[in-house]
Amino acid sequence: AGQDGAALLEVMVSIVVFSLGMIGMLGLVISSLQMTSTSNYRSIAAEQLAAIADTLNANPTMLNDYVAAATASGGAVGTCFTETGCTNAQLAATEYRLWRDRAGALLPSGTARLYRSDDVGTWNSNGRGRLVASVCWDESRVLSIDGWRNPCLIVQL
């Protein structure tokens, strides 16, 4: 009679241990989903950098037009992809604008930039620096680690 309720106590303890294990597994699943999201964003950014690199490689004689388009505030020209066509400068401005808009649409707070730089991240106004492309986005809803909330992928072209 001294052990009445022992089985019930064992069941309650096992439920508590099982619940703690499930809470731990939930944390692991949430962390996994965050890392999957981060990986997806990095893949999209890499694809966007490859897209601008391919565009520049396809039109190497228009390189200065693309750099000029990156510093101008012009928009896309609708006739560039029709029989009417457009000038090289308008084509560069259109492709650059479409690339920036695509990066902005695919990434949270996404920004894409093409510039000349002596040091990655700083603009070289003399126009003789290295050509650099960067794609940045906001991961603050995914990661809470300082310095990783606004990552950028940067490539020298």
N, CA and C atoms as an extended XYZ file, in Angstrom:
471
Properties=species:S:1:pos:R:3:atomname:S:1:resname:S:1:resid:I:1 pbc="F F F"
N         0.814       -1.188        0.000 N   ALA     1
C         0.000        0.000        0.000 CA  ALA     1
C         0.855        1.248        0.000 C   ALA     1
N         2.184        1.133        0.287 N   GLY     2
C         3.076        2.279        0.338 CA  GLY     2
C         3.430        2.804       -1.037 C   GLY     2
N         3.123        2.068       -2.082 N   GLN     3
C         3.504        2.507       -3.416 CA  GLN     3
C         2.295        2.870       -4.266 C   GLN     3
N         1.209        3.192       -3.661 N   ASP     4
C         0.037        3.603       -4.424 CA  ASP     4
C         0.337        4.923       -5.147 C   ASP     4
N         0.056        4.984       -6.434 N   GLY     5
C         0.269        6.204       -7.229 CA  GLY     5
C         1.652        6.313       -7.836 C   GLY     5
N         2.531        5.318       -7.605 N   ALA     6
C         3.890        5.384       -8.157 CA  ALA     6
C         3.845        5.328       -9.684 C   ALA     6
N         2.977        4.538      -10.247 N   ALA     7
C         2.883        4.434      -11.705 CA  ALA     7
C         2.411        5.757      -12.308 C   ALA     7
N         1.480        6.405      -11.620 N   LEU     8
C         0.995        7.703      -12.092 CA  LEU     8
C         2.106        8.740      -12.051 C   LEU     8
N         2.914        8.724      -11.000 N   LEU     9
C         4.042        9.642      -10.882 CA  LEU     9
C         5.068        9.379      -11.989 C   LEU     9
N         5.333        8.116      -12.287 N   GLU    10
C         6.279        7.775      -13.360 CA  GLU    10
C         5.763        8.260      -14.716 C   GLU    10
N         4.480        8.123      -14.947 N   VAL    11
C         3.886        8.593      -16.195 CA  VAL    11
C         3.999       10.112      -16.285 C   VAL    11
N         3.752       10.825      -15.210 N   MET    12
C         3.844       12.293      -15.212 CA  MET    12
C         5.281       12.742      -15.465 C   MET    12
N         6.250       12.100      -14.860 N   VAL    13
C         7.653       12.442      -15.076 CA  VAL    13
C         8.036       12.174      -16.522 C   VAL    13
N         7.592       11.061      -17.068 N   SER    14
C         7.932       10.755      -18.462 CA  SER    14
C         7.279       11.750      -19.423 C   SER    14
N         6.077       12.241      -19.090 N   ILE    15
C         5.421       13.260      -19.924 CA  ILE    15
C         6.224       14.559      -19.890 C   ILE    15
N         6.721       14.950      -18.727 N   VAL    16
C         7.528       16.165      -18.600 CA  VAL    16
C         8.825       16.022      -19.400 C   VAL    16
N         9.500       14.882      -19.266 N   VAL    17
C        10.750       14.661      -20.009 CA  VAL    17
C        10.474       14.658      -21.510 C   VAL    17
N         9.417       14.014      -21.930 N   PHE    18
C         9.053       13.980      -23.340 CA  PHE    18
C         8.732       15.382      -23.852 C   PHE    18
N         8.013       16.185      -23.062 N   SER    19
C         7.666       17.558      -23.455 CA  SER    19
C         8.915       18.414      -23.624 C   SER    19
N         9.861       18.287      -22.711 N   LEU    20
C        11.111       19.046      -22.831 CA  LEU    20
C        11.870       18.634      -24.101 C   LEU    20
N        11.850       17.372      -24.410 N   GLY    21
C        12.482       16.901      -25.645 CA  GLY    21
C        11.806       17.476      -26.874 C   GLY    21
N        10.487       17.547      -26.864 N   MET    22
C         9.745       18.110      -27.997 CA  MET    22
C        10.015       19.606      -28.139 C   MET    22
N        10.139       20.325      -27.038 N   ILE    23
C        10.463       21.753      -27.096 CA  ILE    23
C        11.848       21.946      -27.722 C   ILE    23
N        12.785       21.088      -27.341 N   GLY    24
C        14.118       21.140      -27.942 CA  GLY    24
C        14.078       20.856      -29.434 C   GLY    24
N        13.287       19.885      -29.838 N   MET    25
C        13.146       19.560      -31.259 CA  MET    25
C        12.495       20.714      -32.023 C   MET    25
N        11.539       21.399      -31.403 N   LEU    26
C        10.896       22.543      -32.040 CA  LEU    26
C        11.923       23.637      -32.307 C   LEU    26
N        12.798       23.889      -31.347 N   GLY    27
C        13.868       24.878      -31.542 CA  GLY    27
C        14.775       24.485      -32.695 C   GLY    27
N        15.072       23.218      -32.817 N   LEU    28
C        15.912       22.724      -33.907 CA  LEU    28
C        15.224       22.913      -35.255 C   LEU    28
N        13.940       22.653      -35.327 N   VAL    29
C        13.184       22.822      -36.566 CA  VAL    29
C        13.147       24.299      -36.960 C   VAL    29
N        12.910       25.181      -35.999 N   ILE    30
C        12.870       26.617      -36.289 CA  ILE    30
C        14.227       27.096      -36.795 C   ILE    30
N        15.291       26.665      -36.143 N   SER    31
C        16.642       27.026      -36.581 CA  SER    31
C        16.917       26.510      -37.988 C   SER    31
N        16.481       25.324      -38.281 N   SER    32
C        16.658       24.743      -39.614 CA  SER    32
C        15.922       25.555      -40.672 C   SER    32
N        14.702       25.983      -40.375 N   LEU    33
C        13.941       26.799      -41.316 CA  LEU    33
C        14.613       28.144      -41.556 C   LEU    33
N        15.176       28.742      -40.506 N   GLN    34
C        15.891       30.008      -40.660 CA  GLN    34
C        17.107       29.836      -41.571 C   GLN    34
N        17.861       28.786      -41.376 N   MET    35
C        19.048       28.570      -42.188 CA  MET    35
C        18.675       28.259      -43.643 C   MET    35
N        17.562       27.576      -43.841 N   THR    36
C        17.091       27.307      -45.198 CA  THR    36
C        16.729       28.609      -45.891 C   THR    36
N        16.060       29.500      -45.180 N   SER    37
C        15.699       30.799      -45.736 CA  SER    37
C        16.941       31.607      -46.083 C   SER    37
N        17.923       31.623      -45.187 N   THR    38
C        19.172       32.334      -45.431 CA  THR    38
C        19.884       31.764      -46.649 C   THR    38
N        19.931       30.459      -46.753 N   SER    39
C        20.567       29.805      -47.894 CA  SER    39
C        19.852       30.169      -49.195 C   SER    39
N        18.550       30.226      -49.162 N   ASN    40
C        17.775       30.598      -50.341 CA  ASN    40
C        18.105       32.028      -50.773 C   ASN    40
N        18.180       32.958      -49.819 N   TYR    41
C        18.499       34.342      -50.145 CA  TYR    41
C        19.896       34.445      -50.757 C   TYR    41
N        20.838       33.711      -50.221 N   ARG    42
C        22.206       33.752      -50.758 CA  ARG    42
C        22.257       33.180      -52.178 C   ARG    42
N        21.487       32.169      -52.428 N   SER    43
C        21.426       31.606      -53.782 CA  SER    43
C        20.840       32.606      -54.769 C   SER    43
N        19.792       33.281      -54.362 N   ILE    44
C        19.171       34.288      -55.229 CA  ILE    44
C        20.165       35.417      -55.507 C   ILE    44
N        20.861       35.870      -54.465 N   ALA    45
C        21.849       36.945      -54.651 CA  ALA    45
C        22.958       36.506      -55.602 C   ALA    45
N        23.429       35.282      -55.452 N   ALA    46
C        24.474       34.774      -56.345 CA  ALA    46
C        23.969       34.685      -57.782 C   ALA    46
N        22.718       34.281      -57.963 N   GLU    47
C        22.139       34.227      -59.302 CA  GLU    47
C        22.053       35.619      -59.918 C   GLU    47
N        21.710       36.612      -59.113 N   GLN    48
C        21.623       37.987      -59.621 CA  GLN    48
C        22.993       38.530      -60.000 C   GLN    48
N        24.011       38.197      -59.236 N   LEU    49
C        25.368       38.619      -59.586 CA  LEU    49
C        25.828       37.931      -60.877 C   LEU    49
N        25.491       36.671      -61.023 N   ALA    50
C        25.840       35.960      -62.260 CA  ALA    50
C        25.097       36.560      -63.449 C   ALA    50
N        23.872       37.003      -63.232 N   ALA    51
C        23.081       37.595      -64.316 CA  ALA    51
C        23.723       38.881      -64.826 C   ALA    51
N        24.160       39.752      -63.914 N   ILE    52
C        24.767       41.007      -64.374 CA  ILE    52
C        26.128       40.731      -64.994 C   ILE    52
N        26.856       39.753      -64.481 N   ALA    53
C        28.148       39.394      -65.070 CA  ALA    53
C        27.946       38.871      -66.491 C   ALA    53
N        26.928       38.041      -66.696 N   ASP    54
C        26.634       37.532      -68.034 CA  ASP    54
C        26.204       38.657      -68.972 C   ASP    54
N        25.424       39.587      -68.453 N   THR    55
C        24.990       40.717      -69.269 CA  THR    55
C        26.185       41.548      -69.717 C   THR    55
N        27.100       41.819      -68.801 N   LEU    56
C        28.285       42.606      -69.142 CA  LEU    56
C        29.203       41.852      -70.093 C   LEU    56
N        29.331       40.554      -69.900 N   ASN    57
C        30.162       39.750      -70.801 CA  ASN    57
C        29.559       39.665      -72.199 C   ASN    57
N        28.243       39.723      -72.296 N   ALA    58
C        27.586       39.662      -73.599 CA  ALA    58
C        27.742       40.970      -74.365 C   ALA    58
N        27.978       42.064      -73.658 N   ASN    59
C        28.088       43.386      -74.279 CA  ASN    59
C        29.352       44.115      -73.802 C   ASN    59
N        30.535       43.567      -74.009 N   PRO    60
C        31.746       44.193      -73.452 CA  PRO    60
C        32.034       45.584      -74.006 C   PRO    60
N        31.599       45.880      -75.230 N   THR    61
C        31.841       47.211      -75.786 CA  THR    61
C        30.949       48.268      -75.148 C   THR    61
N        29.920       47.838      -74.429 N   MET    62
C        28.990       48.770      -73.787 CA  MET    62
C        29.279       48.939      -72.295 C   MET    62
N        30.419       48.506      -71.833 N   LEU    63
C        30.730       48.537      -70.408 CA  LEU    63
C        30.567       49.931      -69.822 C   LEU    63
N        31.059       50.935      -70.502 N   ASN    64
C        30.934       52.308      -69.993 CA  ASN    64
C        29.479       52.765      -69.966 C   ASN    64
N        28.665       52.241      -70.886 N   ASP    65
C        27.234       52.570      -70.867 CA  ASP    65
C        26.559       52.005      -69.616 C   ASP    65
N        26.971       50.804      -69.213 N   TYR    66
C        26.398       50.209      -67.996 CA  TYR    66
C        26.830       50.976      -66.757 C   TYR    66
N        28.085       51.385      -66.724 N   VAL    67
C        28.568       52.168      -65.585 CA  VAL    67
C        27.829       53.508      -65.527 C   VAL    67
N        27.636       54.129      -66.687 N   ALA    68
C        26.884       55.386      -66.725 CA  ALA    68
C        25.439       55.171      -66.289 C   ALA    68
N        24.856       54.055      -66.701 N   ALA    69
C        23.471       53.760      -66.308 CA  ALA    69
C        23.363       53.573      -64.801 C   ALA    69
N        24.420       53.035      -64.191 N   ALA    70
C        24.393       52.802      -62.752 CA  ALA    70
C        24.431       54.098      -61.969 C   ALA    70
N        25.009       55.138      -62.540 N   THR    71
C        25.091       56.416      -61.827 CA  THR    71
C        23.938       57.342      -62.182 C   THR    71
N        23.211       57.035      -63.253 N   ALA    72
C        22.089       57.870      -63.671 CA  ALA    72
C        20.813       57.420      -62.972 C   ALA    72
N        19.818       58.242      -63.040 N   SER    73
C        18.544       57.902      -62.399 CA  SER    73
C        17.499       57.502      -63.433 C   SER    73
N        17.935       57.177      -64.638 N   GLY    74
C        17.001       56.825      -65.702 CA  GLY    74
C        16.320       55.493      -65.469 C   GLY    74
N        15.232       55.323      -66.170 N   GLY    75
C        14.476       54.087      -66.043 CA  GLY    75
C        14.587       53.236      -67.283 C   GLY    75
N        13.788       52.204      -67.320 N   ALA    76
C        13.780       51.282      -68.451 CA  ALA    76
C        13.104       51.935      -69.649 C   ALA    76
N        13.604       51.617      -70.834 N   VAL    77
C        13.028       52.117      -72.078 CA  VAL    77
C        12.267       50.960      -72.721 C   VAL    77
N        10.962       51.132      -72.868 N   GLY    78
C        10.109       50.053      -73.351 CA  GLY    78
C        10.385       49.597      -74.764 C   GLY    78
N        10.940       50.461      -75.603 N   THR    79
C        11.151       50.091      -77.007 CA  THR    79
C        12.412       49.257      -77.213 C   THR    79
N        13.234       49.086      -76.191 N   CYS    80
C        14.492       48.346      -76.357 CA  CYS    80
C        14.268       46.895      -76.768 C   CYS    80
N        13.171       46.317      -76.398 N   PHE    81
C        12.916       44.912      -76.692 CA  PHE    81
C        11.840       44.744      -77.765 C   PHE    81
N        11.727       45.742      -78.622 N   THR    82
C        10.800       45.676      -79.745 CA  THR    82
C        11.582       45.897      -81.037 C   THR    82
N        10.899       45.882      -82.158 N   GLU    83
C        11.552       46.120      -83.440 CA  GLU    83
C        12.104       47.528      -83.537 C   GLU    83
N        11.504       48.466      -82.838 N   THR    84
C        11.959       49.853      -82.874 CA  THR    84
C        13.374       49.969      -82.328 C   THR    84
N        13.650       49.239      -81.242 N   GLY    85
C        14.985       49.233      -80.654 CA  GLY    85
C        15.296       50.506      -79.881 C   GLY    85
N        16.552       50.640      -79.492 N   CYS    86
C        16.988       51.809      -78.741 CA  CYS    86
C        18.503       51.938      -78.863 C   CYS    86
N        19.041       52.994      -78.312 N   THR    87
C        20.487       53.214      -78.372 CA  THR    87
C        21.189       52.296      -77.375 C   THR    87
N        22.512       52.196      -77.510 N   ASN    88
C        23.290       51.390      -76.562 CA  ASN    88
C        23.118       51.898      -75.142 C   ASN    88
N        23.125       53.210      -74.969 N   ALA    89
C        22.973       53.786      -73.635 CA  ALA    89
C        21.602       53.455      -73.055 C   ALA    89
N        20.568       53.512      -73.884 N   GLN    90
C        19.223       53.179      -73.412 CA  GLN    90
C        19.105       51.697      -73.087 C   GLN    90
N        19.742       50.842      -73.903 N   LEU    91
C        19.718       49.405      -73.632 CA  LEU    91
C        20.419       49.096      -72.313 C   LEU    91
N        21.568       49.723      -72.089 N   ALA    92
C        22.289       49.511      -70.833 CA  ALA    92
C        21.452       49.988      -69.651 C   ALA    92
N        20.822       51.154      -69.791 N   ALA    93
C        19.983       51.670      -68.704 CA  ALA    93
C        18.800       50.753      -68.442 C   ALA    93
N        18.216       50.208      -69.501 N   THR    94
C        17.067       49.316      -69.351 CA  THR    94
C        17.467       48.014      -68.671 C   THR    94
N        18.544       47.395      -69.153 N   GLU    95
C        18.976       46.130      -68.546 CA  GLU    95
C        19.419       46.327      -67.103 C   GLU    95
N        20.102       47.419      -66.828 N   TYR    96
C        20.539       47.692      -65.450 CA  TYR    96
C        19.333       47.887      -64.536 C   TYR    96
N        18.358       48.652      -64.997 N   ARG    97
C        17.155       48.913      -64.194 CA  ARG    97
C        16.377       47.622      -63.946 C   ARG    97
N        16.243       46.800      -64.978 N   LEU    98
C        15.529       45.530      -64.817 CA  LEU    98
C        16.254       44.611      -63.834 C   LEU    98
N        17.592       44.596      -63.894 N   TRP    99
C        18.386       43.788      -62.954 CA  TRP    99
C        18.175       44.267      -61.523 C   TRP    99
N        18.244       45.579      -61.302 N   ARG   100
C        18.027       46.133      -59.959 CA  ARG   100
C        16.620       45.827      -59.457 C   ARG   100
N        15.631       45.999      -60.321 N   ASP   101
C        14.246       45.750      -59.919 CA  ASP   101
C        14.027       44.275      -59.579 C   ASP   101
N        14.649       43.376      -60.367 N   ARG   102
C        14.506       41.937      -60.119 CA  ARG   102
C        15.113       41.564      -58.769 C   ARG   102
N        16.297       42.099      -58.461 N   ALA   103
C        16.919       41.809      -57.162 CA  ALA   103
C        16.051       42.351      -56.028 C   ALA   103
N        15.470       43.522      -56.227 N   GLY   104
C        14.603       44.105      -55.207 CA  GLY   104
C        13.333       43.305      -54.998 C   GLY   104
N        12.839       42.677      -56.056 N   ALA   105
C        11.605       41.901      -55.951 CA  ALA   105
C        11.843       40.519      -55.353 C   ALA   105
N        13.021       39.943      -55.605 N   LEU   106
C        13.289       38.572      -55.164 CA  LEU   106
C        13.832       38.485      -53.735 C   LEU   106
N        14.411       39.568      -53.243 N   LEU   107
C        15.021       39.553      -51.909 CA  LEU   107
C        14.326       40.560      -51.008 C   LEU   107
N        14.196       40.267      -49.716 N   PRO   108
C        13.574       41.236      -48.807 CA  PRO   108
C        14.459       42.475      -48.683 C   PRO   108
N        13.904       43.622      -49.028 N   SER   109
C        14.649       44.895      -49.048 CA  SER   109
C        15.911       44.763      -49.886 C   SER   109
N        15.802       44.043      -50.991 N   GLY   110
C        16.957       43.782      -51.844 CA  GLY   110
C        17.410       45.010      -52.612 C   GLY   110
N        18.714       45.201      -52.678 N   THR   111
C        19.310       46.266      -53.464 CA  THR   111
C        20.442       45.681      -54.293 C   THR   111
N        20.593       46.191      -55.497 N   ALA   112
C        21.670       45.753      -56.374 CA  ALA   112
C        22.362       47.001      -56.899 C   ALA   112
N        23.667       46.911      -57.020 N   ARG   113
C        24.442       48.076      -57.419 CA  ARG   113
C        25.615       47.654      -58.288 C   ARG   113
N        25.962       48.489      -59.237 N   LEU   114
C        27.128       48.310      -60.099 CA  LEU   114
C        27.931       49.591      -59.992 C   LEU   114
N        29.217       49.475      -59.693 N   TYR   115
C        30.030       50.683      -59.515 CA  TYR   115
C        31.497       50.373      -59.741 C   TYR   115
N        32.277       51.435      -59.895 N   ARG   116
C        33.727       51.305      -59.979 CA  ARG   116
C        34.295       51.627      -58.606 C   ARG   116
N        35.292       50.849      -58.200 N   SER   117
C        35.796       51.001      -56.851 CA  SER   117
C        37.275       50.652      -56.773 C   SER   117
N        38.016       51.433      -55.990 N   ASP   118
C        39.386       51.065      -55.639 CA  ASP   118
C        39.340       50.066      -54.486 C   ASP   118
N        38.417       50.277      -53.577 N   ASP   119
C        38.166       49.368      -52.460 CA  ASP   119
C        36.703       48.983      -52.529 C   ASP   119
N        36.433       47.709      -52.382 N   VAL   120
C        35.051       47.243      -52.483 CA  VAL   120
C        34.176       48.026      -51.501 C   VAL   120
N        33.115       48.592      -52.022 N   GLY   121
C        32.154       49.313      -51.198 CA  GLY   121
C        32.272       50.819      -51.292 C   GLY   121
N        33.350       51.342      -51.865 N   THR   122
C        33.482       52.790      -51.983 CA  THR   122
C        33.543       53.180      -53.446 C   THR   122
N        32.865       54.228      -53.796 N   TRP   123
C        32.793       54.688      -55.180 CA  TRP   123
C        34.080       55.408      -55.553 C   TRP   123
N        34.591       55.120      -56.738 N   ASN   124
C        35.773       55.785      -57.258 CA  ASN   124
C        35.312       56.748      -58.338 C   ASN   124
N        35.368       58.039      -58.053 N   SER   125
C        34.813       59.021      -58.971 CA  SER   125
C        35.671       59.229      -60.215 C   SER   125
N        36.923       58.775      -60.219 N   ASN   126
C        37.745       58.989      -61.407 CA  ASN   126
C        37.419       57.988      -62.513 C   ASN   126
N        36.576       57.009      -62.245 N   GLY   127
C        36.118       56.084      -63.265 CA  GLY   127
C        37.143       55.051      -63.691 C   GLY   127
N        38.248       54.933      -62.954 N   ARG   128
C        39.278       53.985      -63.352 CA  ARG   128
C        39.396       52.813      -62.378 C   ARG   128
N        38.534       52.739      -61.418 N   GLY   129
C        38.602       51.646      -60.452 CA  GLY   129
C        38.077       50.347      -61.034 C   GLY   129
N        38.112       49.322      -60.219 N   ARG   130
C        37.585       48.017      -60.628 CA  ARG   130
C        36.065       48.063      -60.698 C   ARG   130
N        35.520       47.325      -61.634 N   LEU   131
C        34.066       47.243      -61.746 CA  LEU   131
C        33.576       46.212      -60.738 C   LEU   131
N        32.641       46.622      -59.919 N   VAL   132
C        32.143       45.797      -58.824 CA  VAL   132
C        30.621       45.776      -58.870 C   VAL   132
N        30.047       44.621      -58.587 N   ALA   133
C        28.593       44.490      -58.450 CA  ALA   133
C        28.298       43.957      -57.057 C   ALA   133
N        27.246       44.483      -56.455 N   SER   134
C        26.863       43.998      -55.129 CA  SER   134
C        25.354       43.801      -55.075 C   SER   134
N        24.951       42.802      -54.310 N   VAL   135
C        23.537       42.541      -54.038 CA  VAL   135
C        23.409       42.393      -52.527 C   VAL   135
N        22.555       43.209      -51.933 N   CYS   136
C        22.355       43.204      -50.479 CA  CYS   136
C        20.876       42.965      -50.186 C   CYS   136
N        20.602       42.479      -48.980 N   TRP   137
C        19.219       42.224      -48.575 CA  TRP   137
C        19.135       42.262      -47.055 C   TRP   137
N        17.917       42.193      -46.546 N   ASP   138
C        17.651       42.280      -45.113 CA  ASP   138
C        17.286       40.902      -44.574 C   ASP   138
N        18.056       40.437      -43.607 N   GLU   139
C        17.757       39.154      -42.963 CA  GLU   139
C        17.389       39.332      -41.492 C   GLU   139
N        16.984       40.523      -41.105 N   SER   140
C        16.696       40.776      -39.694 CA  SER   140
C        15.544       39.918      -39.174 C   SER   140
N        14.636       39.515      -40.042 N   ARG   141
C        13.533       38.669      -39.566 CA  ARG   141
C        13.962       37.220      -39.411 C   ARG   141
N        15.121       36.873      -39.985 N   VAL   142
C        15.604       35.499      -39.916 CA  VAL   142
C        16.703       35.353      -38.866 C   VAL   142
N        17.696       36.220      -38.924 N   LEU   143
C        18.842       36.117      -38.019 CA  LEU   143
C        18.874       37.291      -37.055 C   LEU   143
N        19.286       37.031      -35.854 N   SER   144
C        19.400       38.101      -34.872 CA  SER   144
C        20.857       38.365      -34.504 C   SER   144
N        21.790       37.816      -35.266 N   ILE   145
C        23.209       37.994      -34.987 CA  ILE   145
C        23.654       39.332      -35.555 C   ILE   145
N        24.272       40.181      -34.729 N   ASP   146
C        24.754       41.469      -35.204 CA  ASP   146
C        25.742       41.263      -36.338 C   ASP   146
N        25.667       42.090      -37.359 N   GLY   147
C        26.560       41.994      -38.492 CA  GLY   147
C        26.053       41.077      -39.589 C   GLY   147
N        25.060       40.268      -39.313 N   TRP   148
C        24.520       39.351      -40.315 CA  TRP   148
C        23.105       39.718      -40.717 C   TRP   148
N        22.612       40.826      -40.230 N   ARG   149
C        21.239       41.207      -40.538 CA  ARG   149
C        21.093       41.790      -41.932 C   ARG   149
N        22.132       42.411      -42.456 N   ASN   150
C        22.099       43.009      -43.770 CA  ASN   150
C        23.290       42.520      -44.590 C   ASN   150
N        23.284       41.255      -44.975 N   PRO   151
C        24.427       40.732      -45.727 CA  PRO   151
C        24.435       41.237      -47.170 C   PRO   151
N        25.613       41.227      -47.753 N   CYS   152
C        25.816       41.598      -49.151 CA  CYS   152
C        26.725       40.576      -49.794 C   CYS   152
N        26.430       40.218      -51.009 N   LEU   153
C        27.374       39.464      -51.824 CA  LEU   153
C        27.962       40.462      -52.808 C   LEU   153
N        29.269       40.487      -52.895 N   ILE   154
C        29.971       41.449      -53.732 CA  ILE   154
C        30.928       40.688      -54.629 C   ILE   154
N        30.950       41.073      -55.910 N   VAL   155
C        31.847       40.413      -56.849 CA  VAL   155
C        32.559       41.478      -57.681 C   VAL   155
N        33.821       41.241      -57.885 N   GLN   156
C        34.597       42.109      -58.775 CA  GLN   156
C        34.480       41.545      -60.174 C   GLN   156
N        34.100       42.375      -61.123 N   LEU   157
C        33.888       41.905      -62.494 CA  LEU   157
C        35.090       42.198      -63.371 C   LEU   157
